[in-house]
Amino acid sequence: GAVVSQHPSWVICKSGTSVKIECRSLDFQATTMFWYRQFPKQSLMLMATSNEGSKATYEQGVEKDKFLINHASLTLSTLTVTSAHPEDSSFYICSARRQGGTPLHFGNGTRLTVT
Amino acid sequence: EDKVVQSPLSLVVHEGDTVTLNCSYEVTNFRSLLWYKQEKKAPTFLFMLTSSGIEKKSGRLSSILDKKELSSILNITATQTGDSAIYLCAVPYSGGGADGLTFGKGTHLIIQP
């Protein structure tokens, strides 16, 4: 069964609004979660690493003020896309890692469409 | 910069054929190589390879790592239409304070009935 739950699975929002995506590890504590983005017919690109209780680490080129990440507990990380624009439309996927393990489990992803 | 290159990028075969998908990598600190299958949503885990020359098998799928050649192959025998998917190869990396997976572009496999 799914060990990482991501919500919502799809969302449509208007340009300029903010959208929050949740990623939960269901049966383990995840000190680290990862957020990826995937454009159509392209591979997954790591956006940021979310560490419980500390600031997220962003990949080069990813705007930290636009993609706010909060990892408030060992089972929950959230990604907020602020002031969304149509170019932010994409498939966002989270991955959670058990302590000391290689990330193996992905959420089902969130399809974001900004109109 | 870590790199993962997959080939071919797309492949169309008939049901029953055997396919071999390739993945080559360049990483500073190799720890493992992972294969995923992605259908409509998030990738599902297939294999994790850490040792060279040891084949991992699951049903009709198998995979092997060659650390000398910095590569891995994923084999699917007696393919079925349900095998149609994007197959992703990834390696864990550490760089710039982040610690995630670097993915290849994937091989889009289409199995025709």
PDB file of C-alpha atoms in Angstrom:
ATOM      1  CA  GLY A   1       0.000   0.000   0.000  1.00  0.00           C
ATOM      2  CA  ALA A   2       0.935   3.638  -0.334  1.00  0.00           C
ATOM      3  CA  VAL A   3       3.427   4.781   2.233  1.00  0.00           C
ATOM      4  CA  VAL A   4       3.520   8.384   1.044  1.00  0.00           C
ATOM      5  CA  SER A   5       0.299  10.296   0.591  1.00  0.00           C
ATOM      6  CA  GLN A   6       0.134  13.489  -1.442  1.00  0.00           C
ATOM      7  CA  HIS A   7      -2.816  15.825  -1.535  1.00  0.00           C
ATOM      8  CA  PRO A   8      -4.489  17.158  -3.600  1.00  0.00           C
ATOM      9  CA  SER A   9      -3.980  14.964  -6.644  1.00  0.00           C
ATOM     10  CA  TRP A  10      -4.986  17.798  -8.933  1.00  0.00           C
ATOM     11  CA  VAL A  11      -5.770  21.473  -8.533  1.00  0.00           C
ATOM     12  CA  ILE A  12      -6.777  24.278 -10.856  1.00  0.00           C
ATOM     13  CA  CYS A  13      -6.216  27.812  -9.666  1.00  0.00           C
ATOM     14  CA  LYS A  14      -6.284  31.320 -11.016  1.00  0.00           C
ATOM     15  CA  SER A  15      -3.155  33.289 -11.747  1.00  0.00           C
ATOM     16  CA  GLY A  16      -1.969  35.208  -8.712  1.00  0.00           C
ATOM     17  CA  THR A  17      -3.381  32.838  -6.111  1.00  0.00           C
ATOM     18  CA  SER A  18      -1.425  30.488  -3.863  1.00  0.00           C
ATOM     19  CA  VAL A  19      -1.720  26.724  -3.717  1.00  0.00           C
ATOM     20  CA  LYS A  20      -0.627  24.393  -0.946  1.00  0.00           C
ATOM     21  CA  ILE A  21       0.352  20.777  -1.571  1.00  0.00           C
ATOM     22  CA  GLU A  22       0.748  18.305   1.293  1.00  0.00           C
ATOM     23  CA  CYS A  23       3.007  15.294   1.495  1.00  0.00           C
ATOM     24  CA  ARG A  24       2.613  12.800   4.334  1.00  0.00           C
ATOM     25  CA  SER A  25       4.601   9.734   5.225  1.00  0.00           C
ATOM     26  CA  LEU A  26       2.073   7.213   6.451  1.00  0.00           C
ATOM     27  CA  ASP A  27       3.932   4.514   8.308  1.00  0.00           C
ATOM     28  CA  PHE A  28       7.328   5.957   9.049  1.00  0.00           C
ATOM     29  CA  GLN A  29       8.934   9.131  10.243  1.00  0.00           C
ATOM     30  CA  ALA A  30      10.557  11.086   7.474  1.00  0.00           C
ATOM     31  CA  THR A  31      13.267  13.449   8.622  1.00  0.00           C
ATOM     32  CA  THR A  32      13.808  14.368   4.999  1.00  0.00           C
ATOM     33  CA  MET A  33      11.326  14.832   2.179  1.00  0.00           C
ATOM     34  CA  PHE A  34      12.021  15.842  -1.404  1.00  0.00           C
ATOM     35  CA  TRP A  35       9.977  17.882  -3.809  1.00  0.00           C
ATOM     36  CA  TYR A  36      10.208  17.257  -7.531  1.00  0.00           C
ATOM     37  CA  ARG A  37       8.692  18.874 -10.547  1.00  0.00           C
ATOM     38  CA  GLN A  38       7.972  17.204 -13.861  1.00  0.00           C
ATOM     39  CA  PHE A  39       7.040  18.919 -17.099  1.00  0.00           C
ATOM     40  CA  PRO A  40       5.289  16.930 -19.831  1.00  0.00           C
ATOM     41  CA  LYS A  41       7.563  14.339 -21.433  1.00  0.00           C
ATOM     42  CA  GLN A  42      10.453  15.352 -19.234  1.00  0.00           C
ATOM     43  CA  SER A  43      12.118  13.755 -16.274  1.00  0.00           C
ATOM     44  CA  LEU A  44      11.680  14.606 -12.646  1.00  0.00           C
ATOM     45  CA  MET A  45      13.739  17.559 -11.482  1.00  0.00           C
ATOM     46  CA  LEU A  46      14.558  17.985  -7.825  1.00  0.00           C
ATOM     47  CA  MET A  47      13.331  21.333  -6.549  1.00  0.00           C
ATOM     48  CA  ALA A  48      14.222  21.223  -2.901  1.00  0.00           C
ATOM     49  CA  THR A  49      15.019  19.062   0.087  1.00  0.00           C
ATOM     50  CA  SER A  50      12.773  19.534   3.078  1.00  0.00           C
ATOM     51  CA  ASN A  51      14.280  18.870   6.495  1.00  0.00           C
ATOM     52  CA  GLU A  52      12.113  18.525   9.563  1.00  0.00           C
ATOM     53  CA  GLY A  53      12.579  21.439  11.899  1.00  0.00           C
ATOM     54  CA  SER A  54      14.904  23.422   9.664  1.00  0.00           C
ATOM     55  CA  LYS A  55      14.908  25.420   6.479  1.00  0.00           C
ATOM     56  CA  ALA A  56      14.559  23.674   3.160  1.00  0.00           C
ATOM     57  CA  THR A  57      17.512  23.432   0.797  1.00  0.00           C
ATOM     58  CA  TYR A  58      16.680  24.601  -2.691  1.00  0.00           C
ATOM     59  CA  GLU A  59      18.242  23.548  -5.953  1.00  0.00           C
ATOM     60  CA  GLN A  60      19.843  26.150  -8.151  1.00  0.00           C
ATOM     61  CA  GLY A  61      17.301  28.114 -10.115  1.00  0.00           C
ATOM     62  CA  VAL A  62      14.382  27.367  -7.802  1.00  0.00           C
ATOM     63  CA  GLU A  63      12.946  30.499  -6.189  1.00  0.00           C
ATOM     64  CA  LYS A  64      12.605  29.925  -2.471  1.00  0.00           C
ATOM     65  CA  ASP A  65      10.190  32.829  -2.067  1.00  0.00           C
ATOM     66  CA  LYS A  66       7.912  31.393  -4.686  1.00  0.00           C
ATOM     67  CA  PHE A  67       7.987  27.770  -3.586  1.00  0.00           C
ATOM     68  CA  LEU A  68       7.609  27.804   0.177  1.00  0.00           C
ATOM     69  CA  ILE A  69       8.386  24.565   1.919  1.00  0.00           C
ATOM     70  CA  ASN A  70       7.443  23.749   5.476  1.00  0.00           C
ATOM     71  CA  HIS A  71       8.354  20.519   7.242  1.00  0.00           C
ATOM     72  CA  ALA A  72       6.665  21.034  10.575  1.00  0.00           C
ATOM     73  CA  SER A  73       6.537  17.412  11.701  1.00  0.00           C
ATOM     74  CA  LEU A  74       8.214  14.101  10.988  1.00  0.00           C
ATOM     75  CA  THR A  75       5.298  13.003   8.824  1.00  0.00           C
ATOM     76  CA  LEU A  76       4.264  16.144   6.982  1.00  0.00           C
ATOM     77  CA  SER A  77       5.871  18.507   4.499  1.00  0.00           C
ATOM     78  CA  THR A  78       4.016  21.145   2.538  1.00  0.00           C
ATOM     79  CA  LEU A  79       4.870  22.982  -0.656  1.00  0.00           C
ATOM     80  CA  THR A  80       3.112  26.280  -1.264  1.00  0.00           C
ATOM     81  CA  VAL A  81       3.275  27.774  -4.715  1.00  0.00           C
ATOM     82  CA  THR A  82       2.789  31.476  -4.097  1.00  0.00           C
ATOM     83  CA  SER A  83       1.356  33.908  -6.614  1.00  0.00           C
ATOM     84  CA  ALA A  84       1.037  31.132  -9.147  1.00  0.00           C
ATOM     85  CA  HIS A  85       1.441  31.844 -12.844  1.00  0.00           C
ATOM     86  CA  PRO A  86       0.567  29.678 -15.847  1.00  0.00           C
ATOM     87  CA  GLU A  87       4.237  28.724 -16.239  1.00  0.00           C
ATOM     88  CA  ASP A  88       4.042  27.089 -12.796  1.00  0.00           C
ATOM     89  CA  SER A  89       1.590  24.578 -14.224  1.00  0.00           C
ATOM     90  CA  SER A  90       3.301  21.245 -13.802  1.00  0.00           C
ATOM     91  CA  PHE A  91       3.253  17.908 -12.037  1.00  0.00           C
ATOM     92  CA  TYR A  92       4.672  18.144  -8.520  1.00  0.00           C
ATOM     93  CA  ILE A  93       5.772  14.973  -6.725  1.00  0.00           C
ATOM     94  CA  CYS A  94       7.115  14.467  -3.242  1.00  0.00           C
ATOM     95  CA  SER A  95       9.324  11.697  -1.983  1.00  0.00           C
ATOM     96  CA  ALA A  96       9.957  10.745   1.613  1.00  0.00           C
ATOM     97  CA  ARG A  97      13.017   9.063   3.019  1.00  0.00           C
ATOM     98  CA  ARG A  98      13.230   6.850   6.053  1.00  0.00           C
ATOM     99  CA  GLN A  99      16.061   7.832   8.308  1.00  0.00           C
ATOM    100  CA  GLY A 100      19.307   6.574   6.853  1.00  0.00           C
ATOM    101  CA  GLY A 101      17.607   5.179   3.749  1.00  0.00           C
ATOM    102  CA  THR A 102      17.660   6.072   0.095  1.00  0.00           C
ATOM    103  CA  PRO A 103      14.417   7.718  -0.993  1.00  0.00           C
ATOM    104  CA  LEU A 104      12.298   4.933  -2.394  1.00  0.00           C
ATOM    105  CA  HIS A 105       8.728   6.081  -1.949  1.00  0.00           C
ATOM    106  CA  PHE A 106       6.900   8.717  -3.909  1.00  0.00           C
ATOM    107  CA  GLY A 107       3.566  10.356  -3.427  1.00  0.00           C
ATOM    108  CA  ASN A 108       1.084  10.107  -6.279  1.00  0.00           C
ATOM    109  CA  GLY A 109       1.827  13.615  -7.409  1.00  0.00           C
ATOM    110  CA  THR A 110      -0.219  16.774  -7.796  1.00  0.00           C
ATOM    111  CA  ARG A 111      -1.197  18.109 -11.204  1.00  0.00           C
ATOM    112  CA  LEU A 112      -1.279  21.909 -10.904  1.00  0.00           C
ATOM    113  CA  THR A 113      -2.941  23.943 -13.619  1.00  0.00           C
ATOM    114  CA  VAL A 114      -2.812  27.718 -13.350  1.00  0.00           C
ATOM    115  CA  THR A 115      -5.256  29.569 -15.565  1.00  0.00           C
TER     116      THR A 115
ATOM    117  CA  GLU B   1      27.578  17.719 -11.757  1.00  0.00           C
ATOM    118  CA  ASP B   2      25.945  14.322 -11.550  1.00  0.00           C
ATOM    119  CA  LYS B   3      24.556  12.991 -14.805  1.00  0.00           C
ATOM    120  CA  VAL B   4      22.249  10.127 -15.744  1.00  0.00           C
ATOM    121  CA  VAL B   5      21.708   9.267 -19.397  1.00  0.00           C
ATOM    122  CA  GLN B   6      19.147   6.780 -20.577  1.00  0.00           C
ATOM    123  CA  SER B   7      18.743   5.190 -23.968  1.00  0.00           C
ATOM    124  CA  PRO B   8      16.775   4.806 -26.040  1.00  0.00           C
ATOM    125  CA  LEU B   9      14.463   7.704 -25.224  1.00  0.00           C
ATOM    126  CA  SER B  10      11.575   5.858 -26.783  1.00  0.00           C
ATOM    127  CA  LEU B  11      10.967   2.336 -27.950  1.00  0.00           C
ATOM    128  CA  VAL B  12       8.038   0.638 -29.648  1.00  0.00           C
ATOM    129  CA  VAL B  13       7.890  -3.158 -29.734  1.00  0.00           C
ATOM    130  CA  HIS B  14       5.313  -5.883 -30.108  1.00  0.00           C
ATOM    131  CA  GLU B  15       3.872  -7.933 -27.292  1.00  0.00           C
ATOM    132  CA  GLY B  16       6.081 -10.881 -26.509  1.00  0.00           C
ATOM    133  CA  ASP B  17       9.313  -9.159 -27.498  1.00  0.00           C
ATOM    134  CA  THR B  18      12.197  -8.747 -25.095  1.00  0.00           C
ATOM    135  CA  VAL B  19      13.537  -5.250 -24.464  1.00  0.00           C
ATOM    136  CA  THR B  20      16.729  -3.910 -22.926  1.00  0.00           C
ATOM    137  CA  LEU B  21      16.838  -0.407 -21.535  1.00  0.00           C
ATOM    138  CA  ASN B  22      20.119   1.304 -20.823  1.00  0.00           C
ATOM    139  CA  CYS B  23      21.267   3.732 -18.174  1.00  0.00           C
ATOM    140  CA  SER B  24      24.706   5.273 -17.777  1.00  0.00           C
ATOM    141  CA  TYR B  25      25.768   7.561 -14.972  1.00  0.00           C
ATOM    142  CA  GLU B  26      28.467   9.955 -13.854  1.00  0.00           C
ATOM    143  CA  VAL B  27      28.402  10.739 -10.155  1.00  0.00           C
ATOM    144  CA  THR B  28      30.967  11.964  -7.682  1.00  0.00           C
ATOM    145  CA  ASN B  29      30.059   9.511  -4.980  1.00  0.00           C
ATOM    146  CA  PHE B  30      28.249   6.449  -6.239  1.00  0.00           C
ATOM    147  CA  ARG B  31      26.051   4.725  -3.694  1.00  0.00           C
ATOM    148  CA  SER B  32      23.326   3.025  -5.679  1.00  0.00           C
ATOM    149  CA  LEU B  33      21.275   3.100  -8.844  1.00  0.00           C
ATOM    150  CA  LEU B  34      17.504   2.868  -8.882  1.00  0.00           C
ATOM    151  CA  TRP B  35      14.979   1.929 -11.536  1.00  0.00           C
ATOM    152  CA  TYR B  36      11.413   3.196 -11.497  1.00  0.00           C
ATOM    153  CA  LYS B  37       8.361   2.641 -13.658  1.00  0.00           C
ATOM    154  CA  GLN B  38       6.145   5.637 -14.247  1.00  0.00           C
ATOM    155  CA  GLU B  39       2.721   5.196 -15.736  1.00  0.00           C
ATOM    156  CA  LYS B  40       0.230   7.991 -15.303  1.00  0.00           C
ATOM    157  CA  LYS B  41       1.215   9.233 -11.899  1.00  0.00           C
ATOM    158  CA  ALA B  42       4.206   8.959  -9.610  1.00  0.00           C
ATOM    159  CA  PRO B  43       7.062   6.537 -10.200  1.00  0.00           C
ATOM    160  CA  THR B  44       6.874   3.127  -8.620  1.00  0.00           C
ATOM    161  CA  PHE B  45      10.042   1.532  -7.410  1.00  0.00           C
ATOM    162  CA  LEU B  46      11.444  -1.446  -9.310  1.00  0.00           C
ATOM    163  CA  PHE B  47      15.018  -2.114  -8.248  1.00  0.00           C
ATOM    164  CA  MET B  48      17.891  -0.707  -6.281  1.00  0.00           C
ATOM    165  CA  LEU B  49      21.343  -1.854  -7.345  1.00  0.00           C
ATOM    166  CA  THR B  50      24.481  -1.381  -5.317  1.00  0.00           C
ATOM    167  CA  SER B  51      26.798  -4.223  -6.315  1.00  0.00           C
ATOM    168  CA  SER B  52      28.257  -4.842  -9.731  1.00  0.00           C
ATOM    169  CA  GLY B  53      27.371  -8.022 -11.572  1.00  0.00           C
ATOM    170  CA  ILE B  54      24.567  -9.183  -9.315  1.00  0.00           C
ATOM    171  CA  GLU B  55      21.290  -9.511 -11.163  1.00  0.00           C
ATOM    172  CA  LYS B  56      18.092  -8.460  -9.458  1.00  0.00           C
ATOM    173  CA  LYS B  57      14.959 -10.127 -10.721  1.00  0.00           C
ATOM    174  CA  SER B  58      11.251  -9.603 -10.303  1.00  0.00           C
ATOM    175  CA  GLY B  59       9.047 -11.668 -12.562  1.00  0.00           C
ATOM    176  CA  ARG B  60       9.794 -10.771 -16.150  1.00  0.00           C
ATOM    177  CA  LEU B  61      11.939  -7.801 -15.145  1.00  0.00           C
ATOM    178  CA  SER B  62      15.584  -7.997 -14.292  1.00  0.00           C
ATOM    179  CA  SER B  63      18.381  -5.523 -13.870  1.00  0.00           C
ATOM    180  CA  ILE B  64      22.120  -5.553 -13.447  1.00  0.00           C
ATOM    181  CA  LEU B  65      24.776  -2.987 -12.621  1.00  0.00           C
ATOM    182  CA  ASP B  66      28.205  -2.652 -14.184  1.00  0.00           C
ATOM    183  CA  LYS B  67      30.308  -0.319 -12.074  1.00  0.00           C
ATOM    184  CA  LYS B  68      33.267  -0.593 -14.446  1.00  0.00           C
ATOM    185  CA  GLU B  69      31.186   0.675 -17.327  1.00  0.00           C
ATOM    186  CA  LEU B  70      29.192   3.033 -15.059  1.00  0.00           C
ATOM    187  CA  SER B  71      25.991   1.631 -16.415  1.00  0.00           C
ATOM    188  CA  SER B  72      22.989  -0.525 -15.790  1.00  0.00           C
ATOM    189  CA  ILE B  73      20.473  -2.340 -17.942  1.00  0.00           C
ATOM    190  CA  LEU B  74      16.845  -3.176 -17.329  1.00  0.00           C
ATOM    191  CA  ASN B  75      15.497  -6.195 -19.179  1.00  0.00           C
ATOM    192  CA  ILE B  76      11.881  -7.041 -19.736  1.00  0.00           C
ATOM    193  CA  THR B  77      11.096 -10.414 -21.287  1.00  0.00           C
ATOM    194  CA  ALA B  78       7.816 -11.540 -22.886  1.00  0.00           C
ATOM    195  CA  THR B  79       6.551  -7.959 -22.827  1.00  0.00           C
ATOM    196  CA  GLN B  80       2.883  -7.240 -22.289  1.00  0.00           C
ATOM    197  CA  THR B  81       0.834  -4.121 -23.048  1.00  0.00           C
ATOM    198  CA  GLY B  82       0.785  -3.394 -19.326  1.00  0.00           C
ATOM    199  CA  ASP B  83       4.534  -2.864 -19.471  1.00  0.00           C
ATOM    200  CA  SER B  84       3.969   0.310 -21.490  1.00  0.00           C
ATOM    201  CA  ALA B  85       5.326   3.119 -19.345  1.00  0.00           C
ATOM    202  CA  ILE B  86       8.231   5.455 -18.862  1.00  0.00           C
ATOM    203  CA  TYR B  87      11.147   3.713 -17.184  1.00  0.00           C
ATOM    204  CA  LEU B  88      13.313   6.017 -15.126  1.00  0.00           C
ATOM    205  CA  CYS B  89      16.819   5.455 -13.891  1.00  0.00           C
ATOM    206  CA  ALA B  90      18.095   7.500 -10.952  1.00  0.00           C
ATOM    207  CA  VAL B  91      21.104   7.840  -8.695  1.00  0.00           C
ATOM    208  CA  PRO B  92      21.213   9.435  -5.228  1.00  0.00           C
ATOM    209  CA  TYR B  93      23.493  12.398  -4.998  1.00  0.00           C
ATOM    210  CA  SER B  94      24.821  14.903  -2.550  1.00  0.00           C
ATOM    211  CA  GLY B  95      25.481  18.311  -3.866  1.00  0.00           C
ATOM    212  CA  GLY B  96      24.957  21.900  -2.823  1.00  0.00           C
ATOM    213  CA  GLY B  97      23.490  20.851   0.494  1.00  0.00           C
ATOM    214  CA  ALA B  98      20.693  18.894  -1.120  1.00  0.00           C
ATOM    215  CA  ASP B  99      20.440  15.142  -1.085  1.00  0.00           C
ATOM    216  CA  GLY B 100      17.940  13.654  -3.484  1.00  0.00           C
ATOM    217  CA  LEU B 101      17.835  11.691  -6.699  1.00  0.00           C
ATOM    218  CA  THR B 102      19.134  12.660 -10.102  1.00  0.00           C
ATOM    219  CA  PHE B 103      16.908  11.162 -12.758  1.00  0.00           C
ATOM    220  CA  GLY B 104      17.586  10.334 -16.360  1.00  0.00           C
ATOM    221  CA  LYS B 105      15.108  11.521 -18.984  1.00  0.00           C
ATOM    222  CA  GLY B 106      13.506   8.108 -19.074  1.00  0.00           C
ATOM    223  CA  THR B 107      12.750   5.577 -21.762  1.00  0.00           C
ATOM    224  CA  HIS B 108       9.210   5.755 -23.070  1.00  0.00           C
ATOM    225  CA  LEU B 109       8.320   2.143 -23.808  1.00  0.00           C
ATOM    226  CA  ILE B 110       5.260   1.309 -25.871  1.00  0.00           C
ATOM    227  CA  ILE B 111       4.149  -2.288 -26.241  1.00  0.00           C
ATOM    228  CA  GLN B 112       1.852  -2.865 -29.186  1.00  0.00           C
ATOM    229  CA  PRO B 113      -0.603  -5.766 -29.089  1.00  0.00           C
TER     230      PRO B 113
END
